[in-house]
Amino acid sequence: KAGVTQTPRYLIKTRGQQVTLSCSPISGHRSVSWYQQTPGQGLQFLFEYFSETQRNKGNFPGRFSGRQFSNSRSEMNVSTLELGDSALYLCASSLEGALGEQYFGPGTRLTVT
Amino acid sequence: KQEVTQIPAALSVPEGENLVLNCSFTDSAIYNLQWFRQDPGKGLTSLLLIQSSQREQTSGRLNASLDKSSGRSTLYIAASQPGDSATYLCAVIGIKAAGNKLTFGGGTRVLVKP
């Protein structure tokens, strides 16, 4: 069974631009969550999608948004990029319910210059 | 608000020594606790998942215990090897949080010296 895949793996963007990251969950998994990892703040929850609906949202500005498609693939978008958005963005997938093990992808390294 | 703490932040041991990694959480109302390993610049690899009704979980050289009442979990790695060098993170899913939100600790960076 293929694992969680994320594309692209690396991105370099300029302040003020926008970016879209993609995540394909493990086949059969309907829950996709996104996390931001930085050296200063650690791993912080962005949002979770389940069956195309946002089920939970972290404490991030509205510049961060996401969506999920009917095949469970998810995208997150960051508009008006700031230097502080430079981070490793990780997505995780799991089966329905909070009792399931979560599996992470390799991440997308975003650098904002 | 759930807070997860991992102490120490870094640990260095000689090869062959047993590793003991600690994780504490402030709200005992959790669904489960999960331990992960992260190599530099990489994603997270799931090591063990402990449901709230369980006391421990084992996989090979790894053993994780959970004491929900005291808000603690411990990950034991027996007979450490240089390949065990990585950052270890624990995370909980709280009952009060909707969905599958994981709250992470800051991690313990482990170096196993040959």
PDB file of N, CA, C and O in Angstrom, chain B residues 55-114:
ATOM      1  N   ARG B  55      -2.421   0.205  28.686  1.00  0.00           N
ATOM      2  CA  ARG B  55      -1.359   0.650  29.587  1.00  0.00           C
ATOM      3  C   ARG B  55      -0.007   0.665  28.883  1.00  0.00           C
ATOM      4  O   ARG B  55       0.890   1.413  29.273  1.00  0.00           O
ATOM      5  N   GLU B  56       0.134  -0.216  27.873  1.00  0.00           N
ATOM      6  CA  GLU B  56       1.401  -0.226  27.161  1.00  0.00           C
ATOM      7  C   GLU B  56       1.232  -0.876  25.792  1.00  0.00           C
ATOM      8  O   GLU B  56       0.242  -1.555  25.506  1.00  0.00           O
ATOM      9  N   GLN B  57       2.254  -0.638  24.971  1.00  0.00           N
ATOM     10  CA  GLN B  57       2.271  -1.176  23.617  1.00  0.00           C
ATOM     11  C   GLN B  57       3.728  -1.493  23.301  1.00  0.00           C
ATOM     12  O   GLN B  57       4.633  -0.753  23.701  1.00  0.00           O
ATOM     13  N   THR B  58       3.925  -2.613  22.591  1.00  0.00           N
ATOM     14  CA  THR B  58       5.302  -3.058  22.310  1.00  0.00           C
ATOM     15  C   THR B  58       5.462  -3.357  20.833  1.00  0.00           C
ATOM     16  O   THR B  58       4.546  -3.894  20.194  1.00  0.00           O
ATOM     17  N   SER B  59       6.657  -3.023  20.320  1.00  0.00           N
ATOM     18  CA  SER B  59       6.999  -3.384  18.951  1.00  0.00           C
ATOM     19  C   SER B  59       8.504  -3.558  18.880  1.00  0.00           C
ATOM     20  O   SER B  59       9.255  -2.591  18.946  1.00  0.00           O
ATOM     21  N   GLY B  60       8.948  -4.798  18.787  1.00  0.00           N
ATOM     22  CA  GLY B  60      10.378  -5.068  18.710  1.00  0.00           C
ATOM     23  C   GLY B  60      11.113  -4.555  19.931  1.00  0.00           C
ATOM     24  O   GLY B  60      10.786  -4.890  21.058  1.00  0.00           O
ATOM     25  N   ARG B  61      12.109  -3.693  19.714  1.00  0.00           N
ATOM     26  CA  ARG B  61      12.887  -3.138  20.828  1.00  0.00           C
ATOM     27  C   ARG B  61      12.175  -1.965  21.511  1.00  0.00           C
ATOM     28  O   ARG B  61      12.692  -1.407  22.481  1.00  0.00           O
ATOM     29  N   LEU B  62      11.034  -1.583  20.995  1.00  0.00           N
ATOM     30  CA  LEU B  62      10.310  -0.426  21.535  1.00  0.00           C
ATOM     31  C   LEU B  62       9.164  -0.859  22.451  1.00  0.00           C
ATOM     32  O   LEU B  62       8.438  -1.812  22.152  1.00  0.00           O
ATOM     33  N   ASN B  63       9.043  -0.127  23.548  1.00  0.00           N
ATOM     34  CA  ASN B  63       7.929  -0.340  24.467  1.00  0.00           C
ATOM     35  C   ASN B  63       7.469   1.017  24.962  1.00  0.00           C
ATOM     36  O   ASN B  63       8.284   1.823  25.411  1.00  0.00           O
ATOM     37  N   ALA B  64       6.172   1.276  24.863  1.00  0.00           N
ATOM     38  CA  ALA B  64       5.631   2.542  25.342  1.00  0.00           C
ATOM     39  C   ALA B  64       4.587   2.268  26.408  1.00  0.00           C
ATOM     40  O   ALA B  64       3.739   1.386  26.235  1.00  0.00           O
ATOM     41  N   SER B  65       4.654   3.021  27.480  1.00  0.00           N
ATOM     42  CA  SER B  65       3.668   2.906  28.545  1.00  0.00           C
ATOM     43  C   SER B  65       2.837   4.170  28.613  1.00  0.00           C
ATOM     44  O   SER B  65       3.275   5.235  28.177  1.00  0.00           O
ATOM     45  N   LEU B  66       1.637   4.033  29.169  1.00  0.00           N
ATOM     46  CA  LEU B  66       0.747   5.182  29.313  1.00  0.00           C
ATOM     47  C   LEU B  66       0.115   5.150  30.690  1.00  0.00           C
ATOM     48  O   LEU B  66      -0.480   4.142  31.095  1.00  0.00           O
ATOM     49  N   ASP B  67       0.254   6.254  31.429  1.00  0.00           N
ATOM     50  CA  ASP B  67      -0.430   6.429  32.702  1.00  0.00           C
ATOM     51  C   ASP B  67      -1.295   7.679  32.547  1.00  0.00           C
ATOM     52  O   ASP B  67      -0.830   8.804  32.756  1.00  0.00           O
ATOM     53  N   LYS B  68      -2.537   7.447  32.167  1.00  0.00           N
ATOM     54  CA  LYS B  68      -3.418   8.563  31.844  1.00  0.00           C
ATOM     55  C   LYS B  68      -3.698   9.428  33.068  1.00  0.00           C
ATOM     56  O   LYS B  68      -3.767  10.649  32.982  1.00  0.00           O
ATOM     57  N   SER B  69      -3.838   8.801  34.219  1.00  0.00           N
ATOM     58  CA  SER B  69      -4.208   9.549  35.429  1.00  0.00           C
ATOM     59  C   SER B  69      -3.136  10.549  35.822  1.00  0.00           C
ATOM     60  O   SER B  69      -3.439  11.630  36.328  1.00  0.00           O
ATOM     61  N   SER B  70      -1.874  10.201  35.587  1.00  0.00           N
ATOM     62  CA  SER B  70      -0.793  11.129  35.934  1.00  0.00           C
ATOM     63  C   SER B  70      -0.352  11.947  34.727  1.00  0.00           C
ATOM     64  O   SER B  70       0.531  12.791  34.840  1.00  0.00           O
ATOM     65  N   GLY B  71      -0.944  11.676  33.572  1.00  0.00           N
ATOM     66  CA  GLY B  71      -0.611  12.430  32.362  1.00  0.00           C
ATOM     67  C   GLY B  71       0.798  12.166  31.865  1.00  0.00           C
ATOM     68  O   GLY B  71       1.512  13.105  31.489  1.00  0.00           O
ATOM     69  N   ARG B  72       1.196  10.884  31.848  1.00  0.00           N
ATOM     70  CA  ARG B  72       2.562  10.564  31.433  1.00  0.00           C
ATOM     71  C   ARG B  72       2.617   9.361  30.510  1.00  0.00           C
ATOM     72  O   ARG B  72       1.842   8.421  30.634  1.00  0.00           O
ATOM     73  N   SER B  73       3.589   9.424  29.610  1.00  0.00           N
ATOM     74  CA  SER B  73       3.921   8.279  28.783  1.00  0.00           C
ATOM     75  C   SER B  73       5.435   8.180  28.699  1.00  0.00           C
ATOM     76  O   SER B  73       6.138   9.195  28.731  1.00  0.00           O
ATOM     77  N   THR B  74       5.920   6.953  28.626  1.00  0.00           N
ATOM     78  CA  THR B  74       7.357   6.727  28.518  1.00  0.00           C
ATOM     79  C   THR B  74       7.625   5.791  27.350  1.00  0.00           C
ATOM     80  O   THR B  74       6.938   4.772  27.206  1.00  0.00           O
ATOM     81  N   LEU B  75       8.598   6.145  26.540  1.00  0.00           N
ATOM     82  CA  LEU B  75       9.034   5.277  25.434  1.00  0.00           C
ATOM     83  C   LEU B  75      10.389   4.696  25.804  1.00  0.00           C
ATOM     84  O   LEU B  75      11.331   5.442  26.090  1.00  0.00           O
ATOM     85  N   TYR B  76      10.474   3.366  25.819  1.00  0.00           N
ATOM     86  CA  TYR B  76      11.714   2.667  26.102  1.00  0.00           C
ATOM     87  C   TYR B  76      12.245   2.074  24.810  1.00  0.00           C
ATOM     88  O   TYR B  76      11.506   1.414  24.072  1.00  0.00           O
ATOM     89  N   ILE B  77      13.514   2.306  24.547  1.00  0.00           N
ATOM     90  CA  ILE B  77      14.169   1.672  23.401  1.00  0.00           C
ATOM     91  C   ILE B  77      15.317   0.853  23.961  1.00  0.00           C
ATOM     92  O   ILE B  77      16.266   1.393  24.555  1.00  0.00           O
ATOM     93  N   ALA B  78      15.223  -0.443  23.792  1.00  0.00           N
ATOM     94  CA  ALA B  78      16.226  -1.341  24.355  1.00  0.00           C
ATOM     95  C   ALA B  78      17.455  -1.423  23.456  1.00  0.00           C
ATOM     96  O   ALA B  78      17.357  -1.357  22.228  1.00  0.00           O
ATOM     97  N   ALA B  79      18.607  -1.567  24.099  1.00  0.00           N
ATOM     98  CA  ALA B  79      19.873  -1.796  23.384  1.00  0.00           C
ATOM     99  C   ALA B  79      20.028  -0.843  22.201  1.00  0.00           C
ATOM    100  O   ALA B  79      20.034  -1.259  21.032  1.00  0.00           O
ATOM    101  N   SER B  80      20.171   0.440  22.494  1.00  0.00           N
ATOM    102  CA  SER B  80      20.184   1.459  21.445  1.00  0.00           C
ATOM    103  C   SER B  80      21.304   1.225  20.426  1.00  0.00           C
ATOM    104  O   SER B  80      22.379   0.671  20.745  1.00  0.00           O
ATOM    105  N   GLN B  81      21.036   1.664  19.199  1.00  0.00           N
ATOM    106  CA  GLN B  81      21.979   1.549  18.090  1.00  0.00           C
ATOM    107  C   GLN B  81      22.162   2.932  17.458  1.00  0.00           C
ATOM    108  O   GLN B  81      21.273   3.776  17.564  1.00  0.00           O
ATOM    109  N   PRO B  82      23.287   3.163  16.778  1.00  0.00           N
ATOM    110  CA  PRO B  82      23.472   4.471  16.123  1.00  0.00           C
ATOM    111  C   PRO B  82      22.320   4.838  15.197  1.00  0.00           C
ATOM    112  O   PRO B  82      21.981   6.015  15.053  1.00  0.00           O
ATOM    113  N   GLY B  83      21.686   3.858  14.580  1.00  0.00           N
ATOM    114  CA  GLY B  83      20.540   4.104  13.698  1.00  0.00           C
ATOM    115  C   GLY B  83      19.312   4.616  14.430  1.00  0.00           C
ATOM    116  O   GLY B  83      18.354   5.079  13.784  1.00  0.00           O
ATOM    117  N   ASP B  84      19.326   4.564  15.760  1.00  0.00           N
ATOM    118  CA  ASP B  84      18.209   5.097  16.549  1.00  0.00           C
ATOM    119  C   ASP B  84      18.330   6.609  16.724  1.00  0.00           C
ATOM    120  O   ASP B  84      17.427   7.247  17.278  1.00  0.00           O
ATOM    121  N   SER B  85      19.436   7.178  16.289  1.00  0.00           N
ATOM    122  CA  SER B  85      19.626   8.628  16.399  1.00  0.00           C
ATOM    123  C   SER B  85      18.582   9.349  15.552  1.00  0.00           C
ATOM    124  O   SER B  85      18.491   9.126  14.346  1.00  0.00           O
ATOM    125  N   ALA B  86      17.793  10.170  16.201  1.00  0.00           N
ATOM    126  CA  ALA B  86      16.689  10.881  15.542  1.00  0.00           C
ATOM    127  C   ALA B  86      16.011  11.743  16.598  1.00  0.00           C
ATOM    128  O   ALA B  86      16.403  11.736  17.766  1.00  0.00           O
ATOM    129  N   THR B  87      14.984  12.479  16.192  1.00  0.00           N
ATOM    130  CA  THR B  87      14.140  13.190  17.141  1.00  0.00           C
ATOM    131  C   THR B  87      12.869  12.382  17.358  1.00  0.00           C
ATOM    132  O   THR B  87      12.258  11.912  16.391  1.00  0.00           O
ATOM    133  N   TYR B  88      12.511  12.209  18.620  1.00  0.00           N
ATOM    134  CA  TYR B  88      11.324  11.434  18.969  1.00  0.00           C
ATOM    135  C   TYR B  88      10.259  12.383  19.500  1.00  0.00           C
ATOM    136  O   TYR B  88      10.518  13.205  20.383  1.00  0.00           O
ATOM    137  N   LEU B  89       9.071  12.252  18.941  1.00  0.00           N
ATOM    138  CA  LEU B  89       7.963  13.139  19.297  1.00  0.00           C
ATOM    139  C   LEU B  89       6.783  12.316  19.803  1.00  0.00           C
ATOM    140  O   LEU B  89       6.491  11.244  19.277  1.00  0.00           O
ATOM    141  N   CYS B  90       6.126  12.845  20.824  1.00  0.00           N
ATOM    142  CA  CYS B  90       4.878  12.235  21.254  1.00  0.00           C
ATOM    143  C   CYS B  90       3.753  13.218  20.953  1.00  0.00           C
ATOM    144  O   CYS B  90       3.962  14.437  20.887  1.00  0.00           O
ATOM    145  N   ALA B  91       2.566  12.678  20.755  1.00  0.00           N
ATOM    146  CA  ALA B  91       1.412  13.514  20.436  1.00  0.00           C
ATOM    147  C   ALA B  91       0.153  12.846  20.969  1.00  0.00           C
ATOM    148  O   ALA B  91       0.054  11.616  20.998  1.00  0.00           O
ATOM    149  N   VAL B  92      -0.808  13.664  21.378  1.00  0.00           N
ATOM    150  CA  VAL B  92      -2.067  13.139  21.889  1.00  0.00           C
ATOM    151  C   VAL B  92      -3.234  13.686  21.080  1.00  0.00           C
ATOM    152  O   VAL B  92      -3.145  14.778  20.503  1.00  0.00           O
ATOM    153  N   ILE B  93      -4.304  12.901  21.027  1.00  0.00           N
ATOM    154  CA  ILE B  93      -5.574  13.393  20.511  1.00  0.00           C
ATOM    155  C   ILE B  93      -6.490  13.540  21.708  1.00  0.00           C
ATOM    156  O   ILE B  93      -6.783  12.558  22.394  1.00  0.00           O
ATOM    157  N   GLY B  94      -6.893  14.765  21.965  1.00  0.00           N
ATOM    158  CA  GLY B  94      -7.747  15.044  23.113  1.00  0.00           C
ATOM    159  C   GLY B  94      -9.218  14.828  22.800  1.00  0.00           C
ATOM    160  O   GLY B  94      -9.660  15.084  21.686  1.00  0.00           O
ATOM    161  N   ILE B  95      -9.955  14.383  23.804  1.00  0.00           N
ATOM    162  CA  ILE B  95     -11.392  14.132  23.622  1.00  0.00           C
ATOM    163  C   ILE B  95     -12.128  15.434  23.356  1.00  0.00           C
ATOM    164  O   ILE B  95     -13.114  15.475  22.624  1.00  0.00           O
ATOM    165  N   LYS B  96     -11.625  16.518  23.910  1.00  0.00           N
ATOM    166  CA  LYS B  96     -12.328  17.797  23.773  1.00  0.00           C
ATOM    167  C   LYS B  96     -12.087  18.461  22.425  1.00  0.00           C
ATOM    168  O   LYS B  96     -12.774  19.409  22.064  1.00  0.00           O
ATOM    169  N   ALA B  97     -11.107  17.984  21.683  1.00  0.00           N
ATOM    170  CA  ALA B  97     -10.823  18.551  20.365  1.00  0.00           C
ATOM    171  C   ALA B  97     -11.618  17.793  19.322  1.00  0.00           C
ATOM    172  O   ALA B  97     -11.713  16.575  19.362  1.00  0.00           O
ATOM    173  N   ALA B  98     -12.162  18.490  18.361  1.00  0.00           N
ATOM    174  CA  ALA B  98     -12.917  17.836  17.301  1.00  0.00           C
ATOM    175  C   ALA B  98     -11.965  17.126  16.347  1.00  0.00           C
ATOM    176  O   ALA B  98     -10.857  17.584  16.103  1.00  0.00           O
ATOM    177  N   GLY B  99     -12.398  16.012  15.835  1.00  0.00           N
ATOM    178  CA  GLY B  99     -11.633  15.340  14.792  1.00  0.00           C
ATOM    179  C   GLY B  99     -10.324  14.748  15.279  1.00  0.00           C
ATOM    180  O   GLY B  99     -10.174  14.337  16.419  1.00  0.00           O
ATOM    181  N   ASN B 100      -9.371  14.717  14.361  1.00  0.00           N
ATOM    182  CA  ASN B 100      -8.106  14.024  14.593  1.00  0.00           C
ATOM    183  C   ASN B 100      -6.942  14.949  14.907  1.00  0.00           C
ATOM    184  O   ASN B 100      -5.805  14.643  14.576  1.00  0.00           O
ATOM    185  N   LYS B 101      -7.191  16.071  15.568  1.00  0.00           N
ATOM    186  CA  LYS B 101      -6.117  17.004  15.855  1.00  0.00           C
ATOM    187  C   LYS B 101      -5.118  16.410  16.827  1.00  0.00           C
ATOM    188  O   LYS B 101      -5.470  16.016  17.939  1.00  0.00           O
ATOM    189  N   LEU B 102      -3.855  16.362  16.424  1.00  0.00           N
ATOM    190  CA  LEU B 102      -2.763  15.919  17.285  1.00  0.00           C
ATOM    191  C   LEU B 102      -2.124  17.135  17.938  1.00  0.00           C
ATOM    192  O   LEU B 102      -1.833  18.122  17.267  1.00  0.00           O
ATOM    193  N   THR B 103      -1.888  17.038  19.254  1.00  0.00           N
ATOM    194  CA  THR B 103      -1.111  18.057  19.949  1.00  0.00           C
ATOM    195  C   THR B 103       0.242  17.444  20.267  1.00  0.00           C
ATOM    196  O   THR B 103       0.310  16.414  20.963  1.00  0.00           O
ATOM    197  N   PHE B 104       1.301  18.068  19.760  1.00  0.00           N
ATOM    198  CA  PHE B 104       2.645  17.513  19.850  1.00  0.00           C
ATOM    199  C   PHE B 104       3.445  18.112  20.994  1.00  0.00           C
ATOM    200  O   PHE B 104       3.274  19.288  21.368  1.00  0.00           O
ATOM    201  N   GLY B 105       4.364  17.285  21.513  1.00  0.00           N
ATOM    202  CA  GLY B 105       5.402  17.804  22.378  1.00  0.00           C
ATOM    203  C   GLY B 105       6.523  18.374  21.514  1.00  0.00           C
ATOM    204  O   GLY B 105       6.498  18.254  20.281  1.00  0.00           O
ATOM    205  N   GLY B 106       7.494  18.987  22.177  1.00  0.00           N
ATOM    206  CA  GLY B 106       8.589  19.617  21.442  1.00  0.00           C
ATOM    207  C   GLY B 106       9.636  18.638  20.912  1.00  0.00           C
ATOM    208  O   GLY B 106      10.492  19.020  20.118  1.00  0.00           O
ATOM    209  N   GLY B 107       9.555  17.390  21.376  1.00  0.00           N
ATOM    210  CA  GLY B 107      10.482  16.369  20.893  1.00  0.00           C
ATOM    211  C   GLY B 107      11.725  16.227  21.752  1.00  0.00           C
ATOM    212  O   GLY B 107      12.120  17.161  22.480  1.00  0.00           O
ATOM    213  N   THR B 108      12.328  15.047  21.694  1.00  0.00           N
ATOM    214  CA  THR B 108      13.624  14.786  22.314  1.00  0.00           C
ATOM    215  C   THR B 108      14.584  14.350  21.217  1.00  0.00           C
ATOM    216  O   THR B 108      14.310  13.359  20.521  1.00  0.00           O
ATOM    217  N   ARG B 109      15.664  15.089  21.073  1.00  0.00           N
ATOM    218  CA  ARG B 109      16.663  14.750  20.055  1.00  0.00           C
ATOM    219  C   ARG B 109      17.656  13.784  20.658  1.00  0.00           C
ATOM    220  O   ARG B 109      18.291  14.077  21.663  1.00  0.00           O
ATOM    221  N   VAL B 110      17.752  12.607  20.051  1.00  0.00           N
ATOM    222  CA  VAL B 110      18.583  11.528  20.593  1.00  0.00           C
ATOM    223  C   VAL B 110      19.797  11.294  19.701  1.00  0.00           C
ATOM    224  O   VAL B 110      19.681  11.211  18.477  1.00  0.00           O
ATOM    225  N   LEU B 111      20.963  11.179  20.346  1.00  0.00           N
ATOM    226  CA  LEU B 111      22.194  10.812  19.647  1.00  0.00           C
ATOM    227  C   LEU B 111      22.749   9.561  20.307  1.00  0.00           C
ATOM    228  O   LEU B 111      23.006   9.565  21.515  1.00  0.00           O
ATOM    229  N   VAL B 112      22.903   8.506  19.533  1.00  0.00           N
ATOM    230  CA  VAL B 112      23.491   7.275  20.036  1.00  0.00           C
ATOM    231  C   VAL B 112      24.909   7.179  19.465  1.00  0.00           C
ATOM    232  O   VAL B 112      25.094   7.068  18.248  1.00  0.00           O
ATOM    233  N   LYS B 113      25.889   7.235  20.357  1.00  0.00           N
ATOM    234  CA  LYS B 113      27.291   7.255  19.920  1.00  0.00           C
ATOM    235  C   LYS B 113      27.849   5.842  19.796  1.00  0.00           C
ATOM    236  O   LYS B 113      27.677   5.041  20.706  1.00  0.00           O
ATOM    237  N   PRO B 114      28.524   5.567  18.675  1.00  0.00           N
ATOM    238  CA  PRO B 114      29.093   4.207  18.487  1.00  0.00           C
ATOM    239  C   PRO B 114      30.189   3.925  19.510  1.00  0.00           C
ATOM    240  O   PRO B 114      30.863   4.846  19.970  1.00  0.00           O
TER     241      PRO B 114
END
